[in-house]
Each structure stands twice: as C-alpha cells, then as structure tokens.
mmCIF file of C-alpha atoms and ligand atoms in Angstrom:
data_model
loop_
_atom_site.group_PDB
_atom_site.id
_atom_site.type_symbol
_atom_site.label_atom_id
_atom_site.label_comp_id
_atom_site.label_asym_id
_atom_site.label_seq_id
_atom_site.Cartn_x
_atom_site.Cartn_y
_atom_site.Cartn_z
ATOM 1 C CA MET A 14 105.676 85.742 113.565
ATOM 2 C CA ILE A 15 102.298 87.813 112.121
ATOM 3 C CA LEU A 16 100.536 85.279 109.264
ATOM 4 C CA ARG A 17 101.428 81.942 109.501
ATOM 5 C CA LEU A 18 99.715 79.887 106.591
ATOM 6 C CA GLU A 19 99.613 76.249 106.306
ATOM 7 C CA GLY A 20 98.747 73.074 103.884
ATOM 8 C CA LEU A 21 95.983 75.861 102.652
ATOM 9 C CA GLY A 22 94.616 74.880 100.099
ATOM 10 C CA ARG A 23 91.241 75.687 97.661
ATOM 11 C CA ARG A 24 89.545 73.613 95.545
ATOM 12 C CA TYR A 25 86.838 74.933 93.416
ATOM 13 C CA GLY A 26 85.670 71.131 92.050
ATOM 14 C CA ASP A 27 87.982 69.504 90.583
ATOM 15 C CA LEU A 28 90.260 72.381 90.062
ATOM 16 C CA ALA A 29 93.630 73.308 92.803
ATOM 17 C CA ALA A 30 92.689 77.311 92.503
ATOM 18 C CA LEU A 31 95.074 77.020 95.549
ATOM 19 C CA ASP A 32 97.095 73.290 96.770
ATOM 20 C CA ASP A 33 98.783 72.729 100.197
ATOM 21 C CA VAL A 34 101.141 75.864 99.837
ATOM 22 C CA THR A 35 102.468 77.655 103.387
ATOM 23 C CA LEU A 36 104.150 80.966 104.486
ATOM 24 C CA ARG A 37 105.221 82.642 106.874
ATOM 25 C CA LEU A 38 105.431 86.318 107.093
ATOM 26 C CA GLU A 39 107.631 88.272 109.658
ATOM 27 C CA PRO A 40 105.794 91.021 111.789
ATOM 28 C CA GLY A 41 106.522 94.463 108.990
ATOM 29 C CA GLU A 42 108.256 91.997 106.324
ATOM 30 C CA ARG A 43 106.769 93.578 102.675
ATOM 31 C CA ARG A 44 105.825 90.036 101.585
ATOM 32 C CA ALA A 45 105.213 90.775 97.246
ATOM 33 C CA LEU A 46 103.317 88.390 96.268
ATOM 34 C CA ILE A 47 103.423 87.216 91.940
ATOM 35 C CA GLY A 48 102.354 84.839 89.135
ATOM 36 C CA PRO A 49 100.707 84.154 85.838
ATOM 37 C CA ASN A 50 97.240 85.285 85.502
ATOM 38 C CA GLY A 51 94.972 82.225 87.479
ATOM 39 C CA ALA A 52 97.918 81.384 89.460
ATOM 40 C CA GLY A 53 95.857 81.654 92.930
ATOM 41 C CA LYS A 54 96.574 84.887 94.315
ATOM 42 C CA THR A 55 94.136 86.248 94.751
ATOM 43 C CA THR A 56 91.547 82.963 96.191
ATOM 44 C CA LEU A 57 95.010 83.285 98.727
ATOM 45 C CA LEU A 58 94.477 86.925 99.659
ATOM 46 C CA ASN A 59 90.531 85.721 100.691
ATOM 47 C CA LEU A 60 91.604 83.012 102.297
ATOM 48 C CA VAL A 61 93.275 84.985 104.548
ATOM 49 C CA ALA A 62 90.784 87.774 104.470
ATOM 50 C CA GLY A 63 88.122 85.643 105.087
ATOM 51 C CA ALA A 64 86.370 86.709 102.793
ATOM 52 C CA LEU A 65 86.844 81.833 101.241
ATOM 53 C CA ARG A 66 86.939 78.811 103.010
ATOM 54 C CA PRO A 67 89.958 77.266 102.325
ATOM 55 C CA SER A 68 89.343 73.620 101.553
ATOM 56 C CA ALA A 69 92.834 71.939 103.329
ATOM 57 C CA GLY A 70 94.942 73.525 105.705
ATOM 58 C CA ARG A 71 95.630 76.471 108.467
ATOM 59 C CA ILE A 72 95.816 80.095 109.079
ATOM 60 C CA HIS A 73 97.478 81.275 111.565
ATOM 61 C CA PHE A 74 97.049 85.821 112.569
ATOM 62 C CA HIS A 75 99.531 86.577 115.251
ATOM 63 C CA ASP A 76 99.533 83.147 116.524
ATOM 64 C CA ARG A 77 96.114 82.539 116.641
ATOM 65 C CA ASP A 78 94.526 80.100 114.589
ATOM 66 C CA VAL A 79 91.539 81.916 112.540
ATOM 67 C CA THR A 80 90.568 79.401 109.735
ATOM 68 C CA ARG A 81 87.709 79.516 110.663
ATOM 69 C CA THR A 82 87.041 83.460 112.012
ATOM 70 C CA SER A 83 84.470 85.557 110.132
ATOM 71 C CA PRO A 84 85.967 88.128 107.490
ATOM 72 C CA ALA A 85 84.057 91.072 110.286
ATOM 73 C CA ARG A 86 86.510 90.065 113.275
ATOM 74 C CA ARG A 87 89.298 88.751 110.952
ATOM 75 C CA ALA A 88 89.484 92.504 110.266
ATOM 76 C CA ARG A 89 88.816 93.847 113.162
ATOM 77 C CA LEU A 90 91.972 91.339 114.586
ATOM 78 C CA GLY A 91 94.111 93.470 112.712
ATOM 79 C CA ILE A 92 93.867 92.349 108.936
ATOM 80 C CA GLY A 93 93.105 95.068 106.107
ATOM 81 C CA ARG A 94 92.908 94.358 102.697
ATOM 82 C CA THR A 95 91.929 95.687 99.202
ATOM 83 C CA HIS A 96 90.575 94.566 96.705
ATOM 84 C CA GLN A 97 91.162 93.931 92.481
ATOM 85 C CA HIS A 98 88.484 95.866 91.945
ATOM 86 C CA PRO A 99 87.986 98.674 94.185
ATOM 87 C CA ALA A 100 85.110 98.150 96.460
ATOM 88 C CA VAL A 101 83.841 101.763 97.628
ATOM 89 C CA TRP A 102 80.015 102.609 98.396
ATOM 90 C CA PRO A 103 79.678 105.465 95.113
ATOM 91 C CA THR A 104 77.540 107.525 96.928
ATOM 92 C CA LEU A 105 79.107 108.251 100.032
ATOM 93 C CA THR A 106 81.865 110.225 100.211
ATOM 94 C CA ALA A 107 84.943 110.052 100.092
ATOM 95 C CA GLN A 108 85.307 111.262 103.910
ATOM 96 C CA GLU A 109 82.294 108.999 104.185
ATOM 97 C CA ASN A 110 83.446 105.782 102.972
ATOM 98 C CA VAL A 111 86.741 105.868 105.173
ATOM 99 C CA LEU A 112 84.626 107.170 108.327
ATOM 100 C CA VAL A 113 82.712 103.411 107.317
ATOM 101 C CA ALA A 114 84.895 101.182 107.279
ATOM 102 C CA ALA A 115 86.841 102.449 110.545
ATOM 103 C CA ARG A 116 83.569 102.261 112.693
ATOM 104 C CA ARG A 117 84.637 100.376 115.264
ATOM 105 C CA PRO A 118 82.811 96.930 116.564
ATOM 106 C CA TRP A 119 80.556 99.182 119.128
ATOM 107 C CA GLY A 120 80.158 101.231 116.434
ATOM 108 C CA ARG A 121 82.573 104.159 117.624
ATOM 109 C CA LEU A 122 84.234 106.343 114.605
ATOM 110 C CA ARG A 123 87.815 106.702 114.314
ATOM 111 C CA PRO A 124 89.074 110.013 113.819
ATOM 112 C CA GLY A 125 90.888 111.255 111.338
ATOM 113 C CA ALA A 126 89.721 110.330 107.827
ATOM 114 C CA ARG A 127 90.455 113.344 106.087
ATOM 115 C CA GLU A 128 93.994 112.944 107.315
ATOM 116 C CA ARG A 129 93.511 109.050 106.503
ATOM 117 C CA LEU A 130 92.508 110.564 102.521
ATOM 118 C CA ALA A 131 95.587 112.910 102.824
ATOM 119 C CA ALA A 132 98.313 110.315 103.175
ATOM 120 C CA VAL A 133 97.726 108.607 100.136
ATOM 121 C CA GLY A 134 96.892 112.088 98.330
ATOM 122 C CA LEU A 135 92.696 113.048 98.153
ATOM 123 C CA ALA A 136 92.638 115.126 100.901
ATOM 124 C CA ASP A 137 91.111 117.909 98.303
ATOM 125 C CA GLN A 138 88.572 114.993 97.589
ATOM 126 C CA ALA A 139 87.575 114.597 100.785
ATOM 127 C CA GLY A 140 83.716 115.906 99.742
ATOM 128 C CA THR A 141 83.859 113.977 96.649
ATOM 129 C CA ARG A 142 81.583 111.602 96.431
ATOM 130 C CA ALA A 143 83.203 107.734 95.677
ATOM 131 C CA GLY A 144 80.979 107.085 91.725
ATOM 132 C CA SER A 145 82.715 110.499 91.039
ATOM 133 C CA LEU A 146 86.536 109.825 91.951
ATOM 134 C CA SER A 147 88.706 108.666 88.873
ATOM 135 C CA HIS A 148 89.835 104.966 88.426
ATOM 136 C CA GLY A 149 93.105 104.941 89.999
ATOM 137 C CA GLN A 150 91.438 107.421 92.679
ATOM 138 C CA ARG A 151 89.178 104.819 94.589
ATOM 139 C CA ARG A 152 91.916 102.685 94.755
ATOM 140 C CA GLN A 153 93.697 105.021 96.519
ATOM 141 C CA LEU A 154 90.853 105.633 98.701
ATOM 142 C CA GLU A 155 90.302 102.685 99.138
ATOM 143 C CA LEU A 156 93.997 101.709 100.334
ATOM 144 C CA ALA A 157 92.596 104.703 103.432
ATOM 145 C CA MET A 158 90.482 102.774 104.060
ATOM 146 C CA ALA A 159 91.865 99.313 104.669
ATOM 147 C CA LEU A 160 94.452 101.017 106.376
ATOM 148 C CA ALA A 161 91.618 103.278 108.878
ATOM 149 C CA GLY A 162 91.361 100.192 110.701
ATOM 150 C CA GLU A 163 94.760 99.896 112.362
ATOM 151 C CA PRO A 164 95.710 96.370 110.926
ATOM 152 C CA THR A 165 98.818 95.053 111.280
ATOM 153 C CA LEU A 166 98.639 92.631 108.211
ATOM 154 C CA LEU A 167 97.652 94.681 104.930
ATOM 155 C CA LEU A 168 96.557 92.501 101.608
ATOM 156 C CA LEU A 169 97.131 94.780 98.479
ATOM 157 C CA ASP A 170 95.046 93.018 95.250
ATOM 158 C CA GLU A 171 96.789 94.214 91.832
ATOM 159 C CA PRO A 172 97.045 97.644 94.148
ATOM 160 C CA ALA A 173 98.112 99.299 90.096
ATOM 161 C CA ALA A 174 95.909 97.839 87.482
ATOM 162 C CA GLY A 175 94.418 99.947 85.357
ATOM 163 C CA LEU A 176 96.500 103.580 86.878
ATOM 164 C CA ALA A 177 98.647 105.448 84.614
ATOM 165 C CA PRO A 178 101.995 105.947 85.256
ATOM 166 C CA PRO A 179 102.174 109.051 87.393
ATOM 167 C CA GLU A 180 99.444 107.891 88.887
ATOM 168 C CA VAL A 181 101.674 104.023 89.660
ATOM 169 C CA GLU A 182 104.999 107.052 90.991
ATOM 170 C CA LEU A 183 102.353 108.259 93.367
ATOM 171 C CA LEU A 184 101.417 104.513 94.047
ATOM 172 C CA ALA A 185 104.720 103.676 94.947
ATOM 173 C CA ALA A 186 105.213 105.824 97.322
ATOM 174 C CA LEU A 187 102.503 105.800 99.207
ATOM 175 C CA LEU A 188 103.261 102.194 99.899
ATOM 176 C CA ALA A 189 106.997 103.629 101.053
ATOM 177 C CA ASP A 190 105.238 105.717 103.333
ATOM 178 C CA LEU A 191 103.089 102.768 104.697
ATOM 179 C CA PRO A 192 103.873 103.151 108.932
ATOM 180 C CA PRO A 193 107.034 100.424 109.137
ATOM 181 C CA GLY A 194 105.600 97.823 111.206
ATOM 182 C CA VAL A 195 102.461 96.543 108.899
ATOM 183 C CA ALA A 196 103.300 93.421 107.221
ATOM 184 C CA VAL A 197 102.204 93.963 103.451
ATOM 185 C CA LEU A 198 101.374 90.833 101.320
ATOM 186 C CA LEU A 199 101.305 92.206 97.402
ATOM 187 C CA VAL A 200 99.801 91.374 94.821
ATOM 188 C CA GLU A 201 101.081 92.842 91.478
ATOM 189 C CA HIS A 202 101.970 92.199 87.659
ATOM 190 C CA HIS A 203 103.551 95.179 88.134
ATOM 191 C CA LEU A 204 107.095 94.399 88.431
ATOM 192 C CA ASP A 205 109.179 97.447 89.161
ATOM 193 C CA LEU A 206 106.785 98.476 91.343
ATOM 194 C CA VAL A 207 106.997 94.596 93.840
ATOM 195 C CA TYR A 208 111.006 94.269 93.659
ATOM 196 C CA GLY A 209 111.090 97.728 94.906
ATOM 197 C CA PHE A 210 108.732 97.545 97.248
ATOM 198 C CA ALA A 211 109.116 93.926 99.037
ATOM 199 C CA ASP A 212 111.677 92.311 101.044
ATOM 200 C CA HIS A 213 110.705 89.242 100.055
ATOM 201 C CA VAL A 214 109.050 87.420 96.440
ATOM 202 C CA THR A 215 106.447 84.511 96.897
ATOM 203 C CA VAL A 216 105.455 83.261 93.102
ATOM 204 C CA LEU A 217 102.576 81.236 92.613
ATOM 205 C CA HIS A 218 102.141 79.119 89.629
ATOM 206 C CA SER A 219 98.749 77.255 89.340
ATOM 207 C CA GLY A 220 98.203 76.893 92.452
ATOM 208 C CA ARG A 221 101.157 76.143 93.564
ATOM 209 C CA HIS A 222 104.061 77.717 95.494
ATOM 210 C CA VAL A 223 106.795 77.782 92.778
ATOM 211 C CA HIS A 224 109.834 80.021 94.406
ATOM 212 C CA THR A 225 109.887 82.711 97.933
ATOM 213 C CA GLY A 226 113.308 84.413 97.655
ATOM 214 C CA THR A 227 114.724 88.015 98.377
ATOM 215 C CA VAL A 228 114.472 90.601 94.716
ATOM 216 C CA ALA A 229 117.622 89.379 93.764
ATOM 217 C CA GLU A 230 117.464 85.689 93.768
ATOM 218 C CA THR A 231 113.713 86.090 92.846
ATOM 219 C CA ARG A 232 114.806 87.564 89.436
ATOM 220 C CA ARG A 233 117.152 85.189 88.973
ATOM 221 C CA SER A 234 115.208 82.314 89.332
ATOM 222 C CA PRO A 235 114.601 80.669 86.571
ATOM 223 C CA GLU A 236 110.985 78.438 88.015
ATOM 224 C CA VAL A 237 110.539 83.180 87.470
ATOM 225 C CA ALA A 238 111.135 83.092 83.821
ATOM 226 C CA ALA A 239 109.240 79.842 83.100
ATOM 227 C CA ALA A 240 106.406 80.195 85.927
ATOM 228 C CA TYR A 241 106.623 83.795 83.450
ATOM 229 C CA ALA A 242 106.934 82.527 80.277
ATOM 230 C CA GLY A 243 103.732 79.926 81.155
ATOM 231 C CA VAL A 244 105.649 76.539 81.268
ATOM 232 C CA THR A 245 105.676 74.479 83.818
ATOM 233 C CA PRO A 246 108.697 74.717 85.902
HETATM 234 N N1 ATP B 637 84.351 81.375 92.285
HETATM 235 C C1 ATP B 637 85.152 80.257 91.511
HETATM 236 N N2 ATP B 637 85.055 79.865 91.024
HETATM 237 C C2 ATP B 637 85.404 78.673 90.041
HETATM 238 N N3 ATP B 637 87.268 78.576 89.256
HETATM 239 C C3 ATP B 637 86.912 79.838 90.452
HETATM 240 C C4 ATP B 637 86.361 80.476 91.478
HETATM 241 N N4 ATP B 637 87.913 81.936 91.477
HETATM 242 C C5 ATP B 637 88.909 81.478 91.160
HETATM 243 N N5 ATP B 637 88.606 80.675 90.242
HETATM 244 C C6 ATP B 637 89.440 79.833 89.263
HETATM 245 O O1 ATP B 637 91.185 79.593 90.346
HETATM 246 C C7 ATP B 637 91.983 80.157 89.634
HETATM 247 C C8 ATP B 637 92.685 80.402 90.347
HETATM 248 O O2 ATP B 637 92.056 81.911 89.923
HETATM 249 P P1 ATP B 637 92.793 83.379 91.262
HETATM 250 O O3 ATP B 637 91.737 84.633 90.929
HETATM 251 O O4 ATP B 637 92.838 82.954 92.712
HETATM 252 O O5 ATP B 637 93.888 83.585 90.172
HETATM 253 P P2 ATP B 637 94.522 84.863 90.569
HETATM 254 O O6 ATP B 637 96.073 84.659 90.785
HETATM 255 O O7 ATP B 637 94.181 86.069 91.324
HETATM 256 O O8 ATP B 637 94.883 84.507 88.653
HETATM 257 P P3 ATP B 637 94.559 87.014 88.477
HETATM 258 O O9 ATP B 637 95.610 87.229 88.169
HETATM 259 O O10 ATP B 637 94.172 86.878 87.171
HETATM 260 O O11 ATP B 637 94.270 88.004 88.685
HETATM 261 C C9 ATP B 637 91.444 80.265 87.993
HETATM 262 O O12 ATP B 637 92.255 79.017 87.021
HETATM 263 C C10 ATP B 637 90.245 80.502 88.725
HETATM 264 O O13 ATP B 637 89.800 80.588 87.441
HETATM 265 MG MG1 MG B 638 93.731 88.141 90.742
#
C-alpha cells in the first residue's frame, strides 16, 4: 500500500472541512476524488502533501507515518502535486521552472528538463517565460514540474479546470501516458475525464466519505447522484 489515511480530519473553527476520512491507495492505482464544491477535496490533497496539518487522524506513505512531516520532505519522499490554481514561477522560463522543481536537497539538478517538457506537449515552449504561457500550458508545465521529482504518488487538483476541449483531450492523453508505477489521486469535476482515467472513484460530500467503487459502480451509485444534486445522501 502506498497511501493510507486513517480517520483524517481538518476543522476550520466549527466547520469540519474533512471529517474522519479513511482511504487506501495501492502502488500505481488511478483513483479519482470527486464531490461537489466545498466537499473537502483540496483539503484532503493539502493534508496529504503536508501543506495543511490535520486536526485528527494519521497519514501513512509507503508504510511511513508522515502526519507531521514537512511538505518539502514529503516531496522528496515521492509525493508530487499540482494545484487548483497553477503555481509556476512567472518570470522563469518553462525549462527553468522544471529545473527548479527538480532540484534535489543537495543542489544537484536532475537531467532531462527538455524531455519532461516534451512529454507534456511543451517542447516548443522551453524558453518561454511561464508568465507568458496560456492557462492550459501553465497547467501542463505544472504537471511537468510535479513529475520532475519522480514521484510515486501524484496529487492532481482539477487539472482540466479552465481548459478548452482540445486541451482536455491532450490532458487525457498525458494522464493515460503517466508511468504505470505512479499512483495518482485525481481531483476533477470533469466526469468524462474521471471515468476515462480512474480505476476507482472516491466521493466526498461535506467533508465526509460517501462512496468508493469502480467507475461502473460509481456511475450507478445513488449516493453519488444525491451528492451531485446537492442533497445529503
Ligand atoms: N482556509 C480556510 N478557512 C476556512 N474554511 C476553509 C478554508 N479552506 C477551505 N475551507 C472550507 O472547507 C471546505 C472544504 O473546502 P475545499 O477547498 O477542500 O473543497 P473542495 O472540495 O476542494 O471544493 P472545490 O470543488 O470548490 O474546489 C469548504 O467549506 C471551504 O469553504
Ligand atoms: Mg478544491
């Protein structure tokens, strides 16, 4: 097992943004995490990446308890992520962004930044400042940056948000081409993308786990329909 969340919770005052969530991911698994706005999806990714501290529960990554481990150390252990709002260095070129993202703790740069850019469809933009890239290209760049750390777990927060239909198709192809050993936790509202990508789907609603199942099970789940209708199942 690559990731094990036990009774994970995060409160903001009286609000339980995430409440007693348990989740297990196998190596190489393709898991989608869906649910309506405010369900707690980004909160869960932030807890796994270490950007947020939980109010309750434990996080185990490769059988190591990382609940109190810093985000930088978790990244070095193999947790890569992208953000709901792409986080790139606007004044650096695309290639420099990948090199910065790949910097190892002892300062050595990993090779292959251009290959990483080519792999996400940005071969011709290596020398372009990230601030001049389109929104879709910045999303592709952030994916290349996340992969530069050679993660075994990749957390993707709404990678299709704001993309035009042809860009979503490109993203679907990029996701399908990810190394098979990389486990992915994909937060996404674009359900066609989710159902084409995932092995299993987990549904959150109001901070709580309401369903985990195969794509077929998820499609016919009354809990999922109710969650998306804004009704508490
Ligand atoms: N810093 C914060 N302070 C207070 N409440 C917060 C904070 N961050 C998130 N929340 C609340 O926690 C809940 C879960 O938010 P979260 O961003 O995890 O939802 P989400 O499932 O990612 O939603 P979306 O699909 O809109 O991105 C929401 O009610 C949100 O308003
Ligand atoms: Mg979110």
